[in-house]
PDB file of N, CA and C in Angstrom:
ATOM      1  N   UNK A   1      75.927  94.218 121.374  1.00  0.00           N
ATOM      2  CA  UNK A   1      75.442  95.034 120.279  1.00  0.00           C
ATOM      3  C   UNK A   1      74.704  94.130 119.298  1.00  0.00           C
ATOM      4  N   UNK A   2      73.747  94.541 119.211  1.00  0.00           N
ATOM      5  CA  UNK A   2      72.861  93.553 118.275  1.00  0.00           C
ATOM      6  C   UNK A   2      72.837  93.679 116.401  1.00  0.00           C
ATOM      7  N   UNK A   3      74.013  94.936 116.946  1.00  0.00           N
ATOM      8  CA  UNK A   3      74.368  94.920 114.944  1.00  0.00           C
ATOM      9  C   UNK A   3      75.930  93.788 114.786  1.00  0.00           C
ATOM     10  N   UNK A   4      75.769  93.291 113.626  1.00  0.00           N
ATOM     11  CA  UNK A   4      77.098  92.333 113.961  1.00  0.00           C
ATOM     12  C   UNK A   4      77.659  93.017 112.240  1.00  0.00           C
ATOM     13  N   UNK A   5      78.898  93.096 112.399  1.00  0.00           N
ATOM     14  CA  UNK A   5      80.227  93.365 111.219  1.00  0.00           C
ATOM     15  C   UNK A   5      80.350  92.066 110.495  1.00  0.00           C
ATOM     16  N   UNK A   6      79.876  91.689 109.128  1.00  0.00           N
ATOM     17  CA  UNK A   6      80.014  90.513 108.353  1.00  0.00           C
ATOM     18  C   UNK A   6      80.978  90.961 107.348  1.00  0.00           C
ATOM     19  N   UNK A   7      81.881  91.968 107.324  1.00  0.00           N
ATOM     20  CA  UNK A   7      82.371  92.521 106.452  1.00  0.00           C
ATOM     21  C   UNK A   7      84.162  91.452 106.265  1.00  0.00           C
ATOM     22  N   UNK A   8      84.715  90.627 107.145  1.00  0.00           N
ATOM     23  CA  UNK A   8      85.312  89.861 107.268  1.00  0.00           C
ATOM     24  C   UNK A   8      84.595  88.572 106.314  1.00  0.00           C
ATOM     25  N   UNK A   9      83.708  88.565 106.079  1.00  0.00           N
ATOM     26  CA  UNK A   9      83.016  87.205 105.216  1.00  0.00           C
ATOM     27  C   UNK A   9      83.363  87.779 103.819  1.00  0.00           C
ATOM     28  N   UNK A  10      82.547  89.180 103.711  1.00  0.00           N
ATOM     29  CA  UNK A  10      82.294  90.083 102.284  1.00  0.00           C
ATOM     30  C   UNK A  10      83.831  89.504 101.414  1.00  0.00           C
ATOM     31  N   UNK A  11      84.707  90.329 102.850  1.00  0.00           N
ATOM     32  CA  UNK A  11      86.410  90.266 101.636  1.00  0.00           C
ATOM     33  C   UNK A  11      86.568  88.657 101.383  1.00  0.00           C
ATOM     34  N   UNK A  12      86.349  87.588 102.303  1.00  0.00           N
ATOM     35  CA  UNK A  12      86.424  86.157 101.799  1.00  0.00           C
ATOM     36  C   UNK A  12      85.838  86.020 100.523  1.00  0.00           C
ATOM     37  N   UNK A  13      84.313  86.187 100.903  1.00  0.00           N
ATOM     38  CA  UNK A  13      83.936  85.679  99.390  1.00  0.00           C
ATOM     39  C   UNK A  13      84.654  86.520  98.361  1.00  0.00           C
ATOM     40  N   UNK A  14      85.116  87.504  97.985  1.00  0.00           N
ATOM     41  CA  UNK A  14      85.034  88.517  96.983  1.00  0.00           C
ATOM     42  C   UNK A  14      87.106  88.321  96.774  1.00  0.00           C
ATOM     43  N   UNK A  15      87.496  87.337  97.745  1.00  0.00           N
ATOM     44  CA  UNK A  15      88.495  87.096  98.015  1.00  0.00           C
ATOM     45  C   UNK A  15      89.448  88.276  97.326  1.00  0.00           C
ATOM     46  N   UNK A  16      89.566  89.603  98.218  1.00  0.00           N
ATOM     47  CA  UNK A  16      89.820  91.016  98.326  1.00  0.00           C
ATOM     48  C   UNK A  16      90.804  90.810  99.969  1.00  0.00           C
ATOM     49  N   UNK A  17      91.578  92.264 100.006  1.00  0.00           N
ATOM     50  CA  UNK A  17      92.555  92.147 100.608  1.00  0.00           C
ATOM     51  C   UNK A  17      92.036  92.983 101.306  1.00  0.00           C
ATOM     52  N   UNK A  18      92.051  93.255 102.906  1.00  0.00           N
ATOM     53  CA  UNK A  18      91.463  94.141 103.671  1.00  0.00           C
ATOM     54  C   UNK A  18      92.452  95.617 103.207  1.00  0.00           C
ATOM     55  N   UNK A  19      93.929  95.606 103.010  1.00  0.00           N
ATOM     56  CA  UNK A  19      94.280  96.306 102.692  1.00  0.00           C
ATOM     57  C   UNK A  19      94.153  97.695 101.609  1.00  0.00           C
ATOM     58  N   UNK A  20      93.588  96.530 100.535  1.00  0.00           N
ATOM     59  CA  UNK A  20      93.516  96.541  99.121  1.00  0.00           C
ATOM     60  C   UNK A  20      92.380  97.714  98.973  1.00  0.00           C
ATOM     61  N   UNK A  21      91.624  97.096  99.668  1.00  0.00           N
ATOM     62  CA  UNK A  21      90.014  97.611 100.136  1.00  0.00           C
ATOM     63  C   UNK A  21      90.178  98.979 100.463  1.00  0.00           C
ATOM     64  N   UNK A  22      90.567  98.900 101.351  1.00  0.00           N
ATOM     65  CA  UNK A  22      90.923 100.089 102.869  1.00  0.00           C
ATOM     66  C   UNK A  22      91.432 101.195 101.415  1.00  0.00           C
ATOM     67  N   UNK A  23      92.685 101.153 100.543  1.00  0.00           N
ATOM     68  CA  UNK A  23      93.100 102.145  99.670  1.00  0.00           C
ATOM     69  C   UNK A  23      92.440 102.526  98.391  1.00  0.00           C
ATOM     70  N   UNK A  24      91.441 101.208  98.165  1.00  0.00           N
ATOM     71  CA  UNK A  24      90.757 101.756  97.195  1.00  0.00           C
ATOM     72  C   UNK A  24      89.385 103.024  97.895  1.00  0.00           C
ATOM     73  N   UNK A  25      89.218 102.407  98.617  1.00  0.00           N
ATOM     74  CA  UNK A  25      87.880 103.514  99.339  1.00  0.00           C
ATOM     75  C   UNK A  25      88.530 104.613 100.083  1.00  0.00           C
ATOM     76  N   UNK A  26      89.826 104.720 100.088  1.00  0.00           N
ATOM     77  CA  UNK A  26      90.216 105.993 101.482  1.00  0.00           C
ATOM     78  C   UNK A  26      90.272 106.292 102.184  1.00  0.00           C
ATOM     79  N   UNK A  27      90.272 104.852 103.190  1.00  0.00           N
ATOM     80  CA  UNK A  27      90.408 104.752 104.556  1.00  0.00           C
ATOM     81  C   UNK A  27      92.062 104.100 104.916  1.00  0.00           C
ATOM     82  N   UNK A  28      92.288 104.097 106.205  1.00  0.00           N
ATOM     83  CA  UNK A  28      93.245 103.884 107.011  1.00  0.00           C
ATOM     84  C   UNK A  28      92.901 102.252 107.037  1.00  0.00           C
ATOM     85  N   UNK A  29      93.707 101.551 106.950  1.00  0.00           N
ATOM     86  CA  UNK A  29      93.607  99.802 107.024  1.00  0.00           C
ATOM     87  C   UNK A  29      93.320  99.892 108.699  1.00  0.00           C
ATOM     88  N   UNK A  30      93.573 100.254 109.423  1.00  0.00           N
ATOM     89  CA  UNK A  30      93.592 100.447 110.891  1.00  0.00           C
ATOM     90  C   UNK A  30      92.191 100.511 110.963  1.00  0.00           C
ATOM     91  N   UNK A  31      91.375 101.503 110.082  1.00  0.00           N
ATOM     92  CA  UNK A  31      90.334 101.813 110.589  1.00  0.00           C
ATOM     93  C   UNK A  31      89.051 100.534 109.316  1.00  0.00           C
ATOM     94  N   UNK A  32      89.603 100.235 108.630  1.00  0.00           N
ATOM     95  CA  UNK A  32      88.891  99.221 108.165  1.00  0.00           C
ATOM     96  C   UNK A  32      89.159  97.857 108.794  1.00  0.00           C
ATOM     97  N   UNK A  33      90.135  97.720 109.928  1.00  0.00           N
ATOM     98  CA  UNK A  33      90.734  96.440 110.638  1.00  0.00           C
ATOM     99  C   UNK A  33      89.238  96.492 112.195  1.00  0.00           C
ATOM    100  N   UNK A  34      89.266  98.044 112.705  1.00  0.00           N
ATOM    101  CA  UNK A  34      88.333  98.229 113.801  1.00  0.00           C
ATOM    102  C   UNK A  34      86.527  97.672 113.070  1.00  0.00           C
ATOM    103  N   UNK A  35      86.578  98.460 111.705  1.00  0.00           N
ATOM    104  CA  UNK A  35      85.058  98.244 111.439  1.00  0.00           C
ATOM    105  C   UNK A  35      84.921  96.629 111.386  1.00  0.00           C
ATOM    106  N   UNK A  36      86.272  95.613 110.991  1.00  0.00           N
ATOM    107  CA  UNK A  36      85.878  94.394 110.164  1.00  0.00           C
ATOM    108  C   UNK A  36      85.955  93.863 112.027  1.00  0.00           C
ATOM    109  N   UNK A  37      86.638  93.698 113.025  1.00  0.00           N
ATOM    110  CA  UNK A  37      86.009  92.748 114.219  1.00  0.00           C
ATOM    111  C   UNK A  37      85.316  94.151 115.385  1.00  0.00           C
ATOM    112  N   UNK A  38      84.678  94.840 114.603  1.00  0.00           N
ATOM    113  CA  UNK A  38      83.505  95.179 115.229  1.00  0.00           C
ATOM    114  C   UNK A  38      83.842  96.299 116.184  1.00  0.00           C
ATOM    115  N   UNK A  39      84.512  96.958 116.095  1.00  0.00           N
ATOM    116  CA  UNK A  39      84.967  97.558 117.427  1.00  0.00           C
ATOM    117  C   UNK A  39      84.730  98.841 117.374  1.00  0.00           C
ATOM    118  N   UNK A  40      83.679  99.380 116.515  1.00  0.00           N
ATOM    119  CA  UNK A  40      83.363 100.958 116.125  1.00  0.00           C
ATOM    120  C   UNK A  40      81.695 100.910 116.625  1.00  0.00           C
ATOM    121  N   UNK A  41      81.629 101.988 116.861  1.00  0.00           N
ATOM    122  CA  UNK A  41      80.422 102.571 117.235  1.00  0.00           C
ATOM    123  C   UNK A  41      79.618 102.787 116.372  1.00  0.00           C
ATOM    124  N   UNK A  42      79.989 103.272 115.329  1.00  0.00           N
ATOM    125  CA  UNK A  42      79.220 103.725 113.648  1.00  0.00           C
ATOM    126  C   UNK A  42      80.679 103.688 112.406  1.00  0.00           C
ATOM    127  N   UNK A  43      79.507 104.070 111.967  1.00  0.00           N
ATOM    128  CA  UNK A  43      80.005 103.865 110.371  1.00  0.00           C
ATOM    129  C   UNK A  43      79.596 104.812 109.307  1.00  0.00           C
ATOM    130  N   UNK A  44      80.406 105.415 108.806  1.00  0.00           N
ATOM    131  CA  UNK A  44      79.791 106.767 108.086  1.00  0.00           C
ATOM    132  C   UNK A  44      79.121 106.614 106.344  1.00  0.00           C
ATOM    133  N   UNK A  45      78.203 106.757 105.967  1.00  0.00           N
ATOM    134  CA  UNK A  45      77.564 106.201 104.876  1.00  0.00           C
ATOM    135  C   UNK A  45      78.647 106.248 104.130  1.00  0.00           C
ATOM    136  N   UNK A  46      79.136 107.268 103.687  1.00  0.00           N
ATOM    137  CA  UNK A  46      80.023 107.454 102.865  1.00  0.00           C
ATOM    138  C   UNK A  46      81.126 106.383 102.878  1.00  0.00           C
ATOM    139  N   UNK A  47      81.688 105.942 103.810  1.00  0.00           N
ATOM    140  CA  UNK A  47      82.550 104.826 104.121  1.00  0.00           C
ATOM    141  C   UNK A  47      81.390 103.058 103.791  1.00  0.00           C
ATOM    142  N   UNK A  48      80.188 103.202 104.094  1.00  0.00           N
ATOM    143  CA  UNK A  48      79.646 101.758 103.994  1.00  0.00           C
ATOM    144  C   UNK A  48      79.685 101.787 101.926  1.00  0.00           C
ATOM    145  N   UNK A  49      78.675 103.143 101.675  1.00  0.00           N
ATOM    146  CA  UNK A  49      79.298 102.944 100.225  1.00  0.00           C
ATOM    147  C   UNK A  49      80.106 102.567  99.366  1.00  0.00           C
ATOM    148  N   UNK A  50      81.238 103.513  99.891  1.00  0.00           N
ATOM    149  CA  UNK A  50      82.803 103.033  99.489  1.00  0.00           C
ATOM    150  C   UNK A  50      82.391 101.081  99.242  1.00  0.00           C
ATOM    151  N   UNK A  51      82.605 100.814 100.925  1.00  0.00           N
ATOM    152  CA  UNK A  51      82.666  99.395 100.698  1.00  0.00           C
ATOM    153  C   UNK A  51      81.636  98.866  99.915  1.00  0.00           C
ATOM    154  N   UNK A  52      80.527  99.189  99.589  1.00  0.00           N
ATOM    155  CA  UNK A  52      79.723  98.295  98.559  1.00  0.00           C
ATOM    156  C   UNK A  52      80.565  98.401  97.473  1.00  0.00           C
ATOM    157  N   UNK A  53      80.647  99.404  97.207  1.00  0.00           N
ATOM    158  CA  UNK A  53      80.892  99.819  95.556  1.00  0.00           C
ATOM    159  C   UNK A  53      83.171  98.749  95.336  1.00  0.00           C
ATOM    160  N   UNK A  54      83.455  98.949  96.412  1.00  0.00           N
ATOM    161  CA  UNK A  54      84.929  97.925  95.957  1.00  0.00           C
ATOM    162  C   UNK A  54      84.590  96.285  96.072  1.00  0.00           C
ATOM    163  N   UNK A  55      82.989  96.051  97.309  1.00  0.00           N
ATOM    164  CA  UNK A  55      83.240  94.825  97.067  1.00  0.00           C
ATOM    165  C   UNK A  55      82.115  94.076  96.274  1.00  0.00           C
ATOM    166  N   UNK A  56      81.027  95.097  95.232  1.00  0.00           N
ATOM    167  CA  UNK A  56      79.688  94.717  94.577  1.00  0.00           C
ATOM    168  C   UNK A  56      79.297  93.973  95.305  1.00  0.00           C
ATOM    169  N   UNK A  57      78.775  94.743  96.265  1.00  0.00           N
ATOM    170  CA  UNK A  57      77.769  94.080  97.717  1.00  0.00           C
ATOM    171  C   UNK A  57      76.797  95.410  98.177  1.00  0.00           C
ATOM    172  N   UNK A  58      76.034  95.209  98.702  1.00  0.00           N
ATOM    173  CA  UNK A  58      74.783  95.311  99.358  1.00  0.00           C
ATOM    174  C   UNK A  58      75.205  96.016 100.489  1.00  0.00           C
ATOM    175  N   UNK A  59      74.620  96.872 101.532  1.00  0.00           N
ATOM    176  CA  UNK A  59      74.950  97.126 102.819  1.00  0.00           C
ATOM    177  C   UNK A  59      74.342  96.136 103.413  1.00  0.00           C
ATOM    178  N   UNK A  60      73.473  95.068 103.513  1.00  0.00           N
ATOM    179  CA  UNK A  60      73.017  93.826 104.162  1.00  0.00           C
ATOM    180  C   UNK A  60      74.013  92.942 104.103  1.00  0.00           C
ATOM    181  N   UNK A  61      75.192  93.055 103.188  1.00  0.00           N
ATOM    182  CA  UNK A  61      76.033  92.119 103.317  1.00  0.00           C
ATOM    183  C   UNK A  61      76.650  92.177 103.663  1.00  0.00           C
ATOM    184  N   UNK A  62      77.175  93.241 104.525  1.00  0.00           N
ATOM    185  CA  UNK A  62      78.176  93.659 105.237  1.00  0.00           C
ATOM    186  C   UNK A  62      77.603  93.907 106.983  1.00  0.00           C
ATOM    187  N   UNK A  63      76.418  94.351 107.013  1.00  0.00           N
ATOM    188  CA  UNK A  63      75.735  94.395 108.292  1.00  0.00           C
ATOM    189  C   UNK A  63      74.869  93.433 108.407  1.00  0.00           C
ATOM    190  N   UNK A  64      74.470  92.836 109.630  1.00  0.00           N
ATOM    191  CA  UNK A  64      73.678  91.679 109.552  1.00  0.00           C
ATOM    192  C   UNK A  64      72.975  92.184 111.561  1.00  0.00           C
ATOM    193  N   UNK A  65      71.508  92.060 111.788  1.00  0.00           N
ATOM    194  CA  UNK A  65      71.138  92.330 112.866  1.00  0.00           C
ATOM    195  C   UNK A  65      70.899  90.855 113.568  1.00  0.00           C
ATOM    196  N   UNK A  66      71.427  90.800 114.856  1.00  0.00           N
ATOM    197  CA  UNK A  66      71.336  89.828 115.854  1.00  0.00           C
ATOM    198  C   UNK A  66      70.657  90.001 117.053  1.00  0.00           C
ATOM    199  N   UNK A  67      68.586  89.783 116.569  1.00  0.00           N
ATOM    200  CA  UNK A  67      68.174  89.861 117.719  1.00  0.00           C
ATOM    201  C   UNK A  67      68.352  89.328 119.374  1.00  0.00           C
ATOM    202  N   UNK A  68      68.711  89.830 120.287  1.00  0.00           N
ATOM    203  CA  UNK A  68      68.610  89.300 121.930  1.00  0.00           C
ATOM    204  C   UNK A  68      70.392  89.216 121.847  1.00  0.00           C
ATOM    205  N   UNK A  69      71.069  89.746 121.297  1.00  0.00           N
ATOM    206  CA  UNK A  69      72.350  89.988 121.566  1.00  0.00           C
ATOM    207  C   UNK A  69      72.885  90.875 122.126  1.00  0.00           C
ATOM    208  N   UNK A  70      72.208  91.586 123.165  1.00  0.00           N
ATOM    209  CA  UNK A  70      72.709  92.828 123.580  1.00  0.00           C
ATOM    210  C   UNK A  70      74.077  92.511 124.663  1.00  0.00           C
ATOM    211  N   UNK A  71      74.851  93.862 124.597  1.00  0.00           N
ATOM    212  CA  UNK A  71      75.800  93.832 125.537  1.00  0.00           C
ATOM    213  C   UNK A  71      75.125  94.064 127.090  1.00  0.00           C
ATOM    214  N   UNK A  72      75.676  93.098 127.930  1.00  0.00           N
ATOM    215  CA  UNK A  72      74.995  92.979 129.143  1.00  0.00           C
ATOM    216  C   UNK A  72      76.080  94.114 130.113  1.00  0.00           C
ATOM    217  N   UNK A  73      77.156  94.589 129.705  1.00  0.00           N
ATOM    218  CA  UNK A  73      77.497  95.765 129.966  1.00  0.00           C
ATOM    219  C   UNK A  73      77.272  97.265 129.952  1.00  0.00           C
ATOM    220  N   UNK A  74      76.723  97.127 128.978  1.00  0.00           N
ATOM    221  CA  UNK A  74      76.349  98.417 127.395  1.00  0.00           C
ATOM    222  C   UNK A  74      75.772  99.101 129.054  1.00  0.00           C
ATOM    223  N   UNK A  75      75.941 100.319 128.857  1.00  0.00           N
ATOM    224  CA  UNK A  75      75.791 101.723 129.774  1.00  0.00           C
ATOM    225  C   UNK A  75      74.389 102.734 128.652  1.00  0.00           C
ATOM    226  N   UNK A  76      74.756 102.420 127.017  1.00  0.00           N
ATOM    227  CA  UNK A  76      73.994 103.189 126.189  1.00  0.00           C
ATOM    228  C   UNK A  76      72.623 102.891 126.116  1.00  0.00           C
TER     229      UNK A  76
END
């Protein structure tokens, strides 16, 4: 997948608790644990918002594109 999840950096710098995060925006830590090592398909604006707005970040700082990274599996 040539989109990569930097959202594991975001909570470093902003040194924030994935937990912390996950209850301030209204998500399931489970499901902010899948978005942070990548393991979701999408991401619903409303949820990338959330995360700007708990961690005063950017959606570039949380998504980052990795040209010629494709999955050599990927069926899509």
């Amino acid at each position: 997948m040539p989109i990569v999840v930097t959202l594991d950096v975001m909570l470093a710098r902003r040194k924030a608790k994935a937990k912390d995060v996950a209850a301030a925006i209204g998500i399931a830590e489970t499901n902010l644990s899948l978005l942070k090592s990548g393991k979701v398909k999408g991401v619903r604006f409303d949820t990338l918002a959330g995360l700007c707005r708990a961690l005063d970040c950017q959606p570039g700082d949380l998504l980052a594109f990795v040209s010629g990274d494709e999955d050599a599996g990927d069926d899509g």
